[in-house]
Amino acid sequence: MSDIDVDEEAAALLSTANHRYTTSRKRLVAALQAGEGPLTITQIVEAEKSLPQSTIYRNLTILEEANVVTRIVTNDDFARYELAEHLTEHHHHLICSDCGHVIDFALDAETEALLDKALHQAAEKSGFQVSAHQLDLIGTCASCS
Amino acid sequence: MSDIDVDEEAAALLSTANHRYTTSRKRLVAALQAGEGPLTITQIVEAEKSLPQSTIYRNLTILEEANVVTRIVTNDDFARYELAEHLTEHHHHLICSDCGHVIDFALDAETEALLDKALHQAAEKSGFQVSAHQLDLIGTCASCS
DNA sequence: ATAGTAGTGAGACTCAGTATCATTTTCTCA
DNA sequence: TGAGAAAATGATACTGAGTCTCACTACTAT
Ligand SMILES: [Mn+2]
Ligand SMILES: [Mn+2]
Ligand SMILES: [Zn+2]
Ligand SMILES: [Zn+2]
């Protein structure tokens, strides 16, 4: 998916939510696009030095409400943000329990389809309406082992 | 798995970590055992009225380090605790994005095995050592829909 | 008993995240 | 164009889940 599409889609989603696609917000989207996985606030602050923290927090919240980005929480106390799956592709996370680093990965289509089917069946038993699933692998990353 | 087993196993794990299985810790384990899913601190405080917050926090951290309990973070700002899988069975979570409630559920053995195989293969490509996986369904619970 | 070690609990403290508000930017429409 | 309305910004104050401290208490072993 090209840069132009992401920008257009982000603008459209924000517009639907009655928000503007300002420079700050463009820079946040660009920073997330450049990352190889979800980024912490600290990482974003470093990537976009001149954006003040309050603007980053406020805008990430707005971008999340507009479904442009997704907030991810792992066990290490720092929230992370990534582009929503509309703007990327469905994928999962490798989480290093040692250094906290998070990397994206994807399953092959067959496995993903099979999993989806099994999940919907399992959820039905509890009268639960599934809207998404989230699958993380916990372990040790290459540089920590 | 019976109550006696859990208590014995918890005592053994704590002992390995050079900690005692005190009354406070027994009550925490019992409270988690009684829940139908992972519990927030607030829920534990209510279930075990006379345990002070500081003791609950401190002991849950110790129990986590000793692999007796697992800390779970969702997107709703409140950490949750449940018994570690050694003491229960491998399972997953239905998370209601509306009310925040978390319920346990399990996949059938075949699906679980297949998933495990696919995950290890995918992780290998990134030089990642998998030690566990975590699978959540996000959606709306029966009472919220 | 006595000493040493582990656990307790009230309260102070930390810091990621949120709220506030005066100022600045952007949109709208005459 | 230009004035007024609406939205965004950014410095700063505030909130609260979670952590730390420390005097005290409860075990445990000799
Ligand atoms: Mn998937
Ligand atoms: Mn599983
Ligand atoms: Zn690592
Ligand atoms: Zn619900």
Coordinates of C-alpha atoms (C1' of nucleotides) and ligand atoms in Angstrom, one line a residue:
Chain A
M1 CA 0.0 0.0 0.0
S2 CA 1.6 3.3 -1.1
D3 CA 2.1 6.4 0.9
I4 CA -0.5 8.3 -1.0
D5 CA -3.2 5.8 -0.2
V6 CA -2.4 6.0 3.5
D7 CA -2.6 9.8 3.5
E8 CA -5.8 9.8 1.5
E9 CA -7.4 7.2 3.7
A10 CA -6.3 8.9 6.9
A11 CA -7.6 12.3 5.7
A12 CA -11.0 10.6 4.8
L13 CA -11.2 8.9 8.2
L14 CA -10.4 12.0 10.1
S15 CA -12.9 14.0 8.0
T16 CA -15.6 11.5 8.9
A17 CA -14.8 12.1 12.5
N18 CA -14.9 15.9 12.0
H19 CA -11.2 16.4 12.3
R20 CA -8.5 17.9 10.1
Y21 CA -5.5 16.1 8.8
T22 CA -3.0 18.6 10.1
T23 CA 0.8 18.7 9.8
S24 CA 1.2 17.2 13.3
R25 CA -1.1 14.4 12.4
K26 CA 0.6 13.8 9.1
R27 CA 3.9 13.5 10.9
L28 CA 2.5 11.0 13.3
V29 CA 1.2 8.9 10.5
A30 CA 4.5 9.1 8.7
A31 CA 6.4 8.1 11.9
L32 CA 4.2 5.1 12.4
Q33 CA 4.6 4.1 8.8
A34 CA 8.3 4.2 9.0
G35 CA 8.5 1.9 12.1
E36 CA 8.9 -1.8 11.7
G37 CA 6.4 -2.4 14.4
P38 CA 4.2 -0.4 16.9
L39 CA 6.0 2.5 18.5
T40 CA 6.0 3.9 22.0
I41 CA 5.5 7.5 22.8
T42 CA 9.2 7.9 23.6
Q43 CA 10.1 6.5 20.2
I44 CA 7.7 8.8 18.5
V45 CA 9.1 11.8 20.4
E46 CA 12.5 10.9 19.2
A47 CA 11.5 10.4 15.7
E48 CA 9.6 13.7 15.6
K49 CA 11.7 15.9 17.8
S50 CA 9.8 19.1 17.4
L51 CA 6.3 17.7 18.2
P52 CA 5.5 18.4 21.9
Q53 CA 4.3 15.5 24.0
S54 CA 0.9 16.9 24.7
T55 CA 0.2 17.2 20.9
I56 CA 1.4 13.7 20.4
Y57 CA -0.8 12.2 23.1
R58 CA -3.8 14.3 22.0
N59 CA -3.5 13.5 18.4
L60 CA -2.8 9.8 18.8
T61 CA -6.0 9.6 20.8
I62 CA -7.9 11.4 18.0
L63 CA -6.3 9.2 15.4
E64 CA -7.3 6.2 17.3
E65 CA -10.9 7.3 17.6
A66 CA -11.0 7.9 13.9
N67 CA -9.6 4.4 13.3
V68 CA -6.4 5.6 11.7
V69 CA -4.2 4.1 14.4
T70 CA -4.4 1.3 16.9
R71 CA -3.3 1.4 20.5
I72 CA -1.5 -1.7 21.7
V73 CA -0.7 -2.5 25.3
T74 CA 1.8 -5.2 26.2
N75 CA 3.1 -6.1 29.7
D76 CA 5.8 -3.4 29.8
D77 CA 3.8 -0.3 30.9
F78 CA 4.4 1.7 27.7
A79 CA 1.5 1.9 25.2
R80 CA 2.4 1.5 21.6
Y81 CA 0.7 2.8 18.4
E82 CA 0.6 1.4 14.9
L83 CA -1.4 2.2 11.8
A84 CA -4.8 0.5 11.8
E85 CA -5.2 -2.6 9.7
H86 CA -7.3 -0.7 7.1
L87 CA -4.1 1.1 6.2
T88 CA -1.7 -1.8 6.4
E89 CA -2.4 -5.5 6.5
H90 CA -3.7 -7.9 9.1
H91 CA -0.7 -9.1 11.1
H92 CA 0.4 -10.1 14.6
H93 CA 3.2 -9.4 17.0
L94 CA 6.4 -10.9 18.3
I95 CA 7.0 -9.4 21.7
C96 CA 10.4 -9.8 23.3
S97 CA 9.9 -10.4 27.0
D98 CA 13.5 -9.4 27.6
C99 CA 13.8 -6.0 25.9
G100 CA 10.2 -5.2 25.2
H101 CA 10.7 -4.8 21.5
V102 CA 7.7 -5.5 19.3
I103 CA 7.9 -6.7 15.7
D104 CA 5.2 -7.4 13.1
F105 CA 4.7 -10.7 11.5
A106 CA 1.9 -12.4 9.5
L107 CA 0.5 -15.9 9.2
D108 CA -0.1 -17.5 5.8
A109 CA -3.6 -17.1 4.5
E110 CA -4.8 -20.7 5.1
T111 CA -3.7 -20.7 8.7
E112 CA -5.3 -17.3 9.3
A113 CA -8.6 -18.5 7.7
L114 CA -8.7 -21.7 9.7
L115 CA -8.0 -19.8 12.9
D116 CA -10.7 -17.3 12.2
K117 CA -13.2 -20.0 11.7
A118 CA -12.3 -21.8 14.9
L119 CA -12.4 -18.5 16.8
H120 CA -15.9 -17.6 15.6
Q121 CA -17.2 -21.1 16.6
A122 CA -15.6 -20.9 20.0
A123 CA -17.0 -17.4 20.6
E124 CA -20.5 -18.4 19.6
K125 CA -20.7 -20.8 22.6
S126 CA -20.4 -17.8 24.9
G127 CA -22.8 -15.5 23.0
F128 CA -19.9 -13.3 22.2
Q129 CA -19.8 -11.1 19.0
V130 CA -16.3 -11.2 17.7
S131 CA -15.0 -8.1 15.9
A132 CA -11.3 -8.7 15.9
H133 CA -8.6 -11.0 17.2
Q134 CA -5.2 -10.2 18.6
L135 CA -2.4 -12.8 18.6
D136 CA 0.9 -12.2 20.2
L137 CA 4.0 -14.4 20.5
I138 CA 6.0 -13.9 23.6
G139 CA 9.6 -14.9 23.6
T140 CA 13.1 -13.7 23.0
C141 CA 14.1 -11.6 20.0
A142 CA 17.2 -12.3 17.9
S143 CA 19.4 -9.7 19.5
C144 CA 18.5 -10.7 23.0
S145 CA 19.3 -14.4 22.6
Chain B
M1 CA -7.3 -29.5 38.9
S2 CA -8.2 -29.6 42.5
D3 CA -7.7 -27.0 45.2
I4 CA -5.1 -29.0 47.0
D5 CA -3.0 -29.3 43.9
V6 CA -3.0 -25.6 43.3
D7 CA -2.1 -24.8 46.8
E8 CA 0.7 -27.4 46.8
E9 CA 2.1 -26.2 43.5
A10 CA 1.9 -22.5 44.6
A11 CA 3.7 -23.4 47.8
A12 CA 6.4 -25.2 45.8
L13 CA 6.9 -22.4 43.3
L14 CA 7.1 -19.8 46.0
S15 CA 9.5 -21.9 48.0
T16 CA 11.8 -22.2 44.9
A17 CA 11.7 -18.4 44.7
N18 CA 12.5 -18.2 48.5
H19 CA 9.2 -16.9 49.5
R20 CA 6.6 -18.2 52.0
Y21 CA 3.1 -19.2 51.1
T22 CA 1.5 -16.9 53.6
T23 CA -2.2 -16.3 54.5
S24 CA -2.4 -13.2 52.3
R25 CA -1.0 -15.1 49.4
K26 CA -3.3 -18.0 49.9
R27 CA -6.3 -15.7 49.9
L28 CA -5.1 -14.1 46.6
V29 CA -4.7 -17.5 45.0
A30 CA -8.1 -18.5 46.2
A31 CA -9.7 -15.3 44.9
L32 CA -8.2 -15.8 41.5
Q33 CA -9.3 -19.4 41.5
A34 CA -12.9 -18.4 42.2
G35 CA -13.0 -15.9 39.3
E36 CA -14.4 -17.0 35.9
G37 CA -11.6 -14.9 34.2
P38 CA -8.7 -12.7 35.1
L39 CA -9.5 -10.2 37.9
T40 CA -8.6 -6.5 38.3
I41 CA -7.2 -5.2 41.6
T42 CA -10.5 -3.6 42.3
Q43 CA -12.3 -6.9 42.0
I44 CA -9.7 -8.6 44.2
V45 CA -10.0 -5.8 46.8
E46 CA -13.8 -6.4 46.9
A47 CA -13.4 -10.2 47.0
E48 CA -10.9 -10.0 49.9
K49 CA -12.1 -7.0 51.8
S50 CA -9.6 -7.0 54.6
L51 CA -6.4 -7.3 52.5
P52 CA -4.8 -3.8 52.1
Q53 CA -4.1 -2.6 48.6
S54 CA -0.4 -2.4 49.2
T55 CA -0.3 -6.1 50.3
I56 CA -2.3 -7.1 47.2
Y57 CA 0.0 -5.3 44.8
R58 CA 3.2 -6.5 46.5
N59 CA 2.1 -10.1 46.7
L60 CA 0.7 -10.3 43.2
T61 CA 4.1 -9.1 41.9
I62 CA 5.8 -11.7 44.0
L63 CA 3.4 -14.4 42.8
E64 CA 4.0 -13.3 39.2
E65 CA 7.8 -13.6 39.6
A66 CA 7.3 -17.0 41.1
N67 CA 5.1 -18.1 38.1
V68 CA 2.1 -18.6 40.2
V69 CA 0.0 -15.9 38.5
T70 CA 0.0 -14.1 35.2
R71 CA -0.5 -10.4 34.7
I72 CA -2.7 -9.5 31.8
V73 CA -3.1 -6.0 30.2
T74 CA -5.9 -5.1 27.9
N75 CA -6.7 -1.7 26.5
D76 CA -8.7 -0.6 29.5
D77 CA -6.0 0.7 31.9
F78 CA -6.6 -1.9 34.6
A79 CA -4.2 -4.8 34.9
R80 CA -5.7 -8.2 35.5
Y81 CA -4.4 -11.3 37.2
E82 CA -5.1 -14.9 36.8
L83 CA -3.6 -18.2 37.9
A84 CA -0.6 -19.2 35.7
E85 CA -1.3 -21.9 33.1
H86 CA 0.7 -24.5 35.1
L87 CA -2.1 -24.3 37.6
T88 CA -5.1 -24.2 35.3
E89 CA -5.2 -25.0 31.6
H90 CA -4.0 -23.3 28.5
H91 CA -6.8 -20.9 27.4
H92 CA -7.6 -17.6 25.7
H93 CA -9.7 -14.5 26.4
L94 CA -12.8 -12.9 25.1
I95 CA -12.5 -9.2 25.8
C96 CA -15.6 -7.1 25.7
S97 CA -14.6 -3.8 24.1
D98 CA -17.8 -2.3 25.6
C99 CA -17.6 -3.1 29.3
G100 CA -14.1 -4.4 29.6
H101 CA -15.1 -7.7 31.0
V102 CA -12.7 -10.6 30.2
I103 CA -13.9 -14.3 30.0
D104 CA -11.8 -17.4 29.5
F105 CA -12.3 -19.7 26.6
A106 CA -10.4 -22.6 25.1
L107 CA -9.8 -23.8 21.5
D108 CA -10.1 -27.5 20.7
A109 CA -6.9 -29.5 20.8
E110 CA -6.5 -29.9 17.0
T111 CA -6.8 -26.2 16.3
E112 CA -4.5 -25.4 19.1
A113 CA -1.8 -27.8 17.8
L114 CA -2.1 -26.5 14.3
L115 CA -1.8 -22.9 15.4
D116 CA 1.2 -23.7 17.5
K117 CA 3.0 -25.3 14.6
A118 CA 2.2 -22.3 12.3
L119 CA 3.4 -19.8 15.0
H120 CA 6.7 -21.6 15.5
Q121 CA 7.3 -21.6 11.8
A122 CA 6.5 -17.9 11.4
A123 CA 8.7 -17.0 14.4
E124 CA 11.7 -18.9 13.1
K125 CA 11.9 -16.6 10.1
S126 CA 12.6 -13.6 12.4
G127 CA 15.1 -15.5 14.6
F128 CA 12.6 -15.3 17.4
Q129 CA 12.4 -17.9 20.3
V130 CA 8.8 -18.4 21.2
S131 CA 8.0 -19.2 24.7
A132 CA 4.3 -18.6 24.8
H133 CA 1.4 -17.2 22.8
Q134 CA -1.5 -15.0 23.7
L135 CA -4.7 -14.9 21.7
D136 CA -7.5 -12.5 22.5
L137 CA -10.9 -12.1 20.9
I138 CA -12.2 -8.5 20.9
G139 CA -15.9 -7.9 20.6
T140 CA -19.1 -7.6 22.5
C141 CA -20.1 -9.8 25.4
A142 CA -23.6 -11.4 25.7
S143 CA -24.9 -8.8 28.2
C144 CA -23.6 -5.8 26.2
S145 CA -25.3 -6.7 23.0
Chain C
dA1 C1' 14.3 -17.3 74.7
dT2 C1' 17.0 -14.8 71.1
dA3 C1' 18.4 -13.3 66.8
dG4 C1' 17.8 -13.1 62.2
dT5 C1' 14.8 -13.0 58.3
dA6 C1' 10.5 -12.4 55.8
dG7 C1' 6.0 -10.2 55.5
dT8 C1' 2.8 -6.4 56.6
dG9 C1' 0.3 -2.0 56.0
dA10 C1' -0.2 3.0 56.1
dG11 C1' 1.1 6.5 53.6
dA12 C1' 4.4 9.1 50.5
dC13 C1' 5.9 9.1 45.9
dT14 C1' 6.4 8.3 40.6
dC15 C1' 5.2 9.1 36.1
dA16 C1' 2.3 7.7 31.9
dG17 C1' -1.5 9.7 30.5
dT18 C1' -5.3 13.5 30.7
dA19 C1' -7.3 18.1 31.3
dT20 C1' -7.0 23.0 31.1
dC21 C1' -6.7 27.3 28.8
dA22 C1' -4.5 31.2 26.6
dT23 C1' -2.7 31.5 22.1
dT24 C1' -2.3 30.4 17.2
dT25 C1' -3.8 28.4 12.9
dT26 C1' -7.3 27.2 9.6
dC27 C1' -11.8 27.3 7.7
dT28 C1' -16.0 29.8 6.1
dC29 C1' -18.6 33.0 3.9
dA30 C1' -19.6 37.6 3.0
Chain D
dT1 C1' -9.5 39.8 0.0
dG2 C1' -10.9 40.1 5.6
dA3 C1' -13.5 39.4 10.0
dG4 C1' -15.5 36.0 12.8
dA5 C1' -16.1 31.1 14.0
dA6 C1' -14.1 26.7 14.9
dA7 C1' -10.4 23.7 15.5
dA8 C1' -5.6 22.8 16.8
dT9 C1' -1.6 23.8 19.5
dG10 C1' 1.6 23.7 23.5
dA11 C1' 3.0 24.9 28.0
dT12 C1' 1.6 23.5 32.3
dA13 C1' -1.2 21.5 36.0
dC14 C1' -3.5 17.6 37.4
dT15 C1' -4.9 12.4 38.1
dG16 C1' -4.5 7.9 39.6
dA17 C1' -2.7 3.0 38.9
dG18 C1' 1.2 1.2 40.5
dT19 C1' 5.7 1.5 43.4
dC20 C1' 8.6 2.5 47.3
dT21 C1' 9.6 3.3 52.2
dC22 C1' 9.9 2.2 56.8
dA23 C1' 8.5 1.1 61.4
dC24 C1' 6.4 -2.8 63.0
dT25 C1' 5.0 -7.8 63.3
dA26 C1' 5.3 -12.8 62.5
dC27 C1' 7.9 -16.6 61.4
dT28 C1' 11.9 -19.8 61.7
dA29 C1' 16.1 -21.8 63.3
dT30 C1' 19.5 -22.4 66.6
Ligands
MN1 MN -4.7 -13.3 12.8
MN2 MN -3.6 -21.1 22.4
ZN3 ZN 14.7 -8.4 22.8
ZN4 ZN -19.5 -6.4 27.8

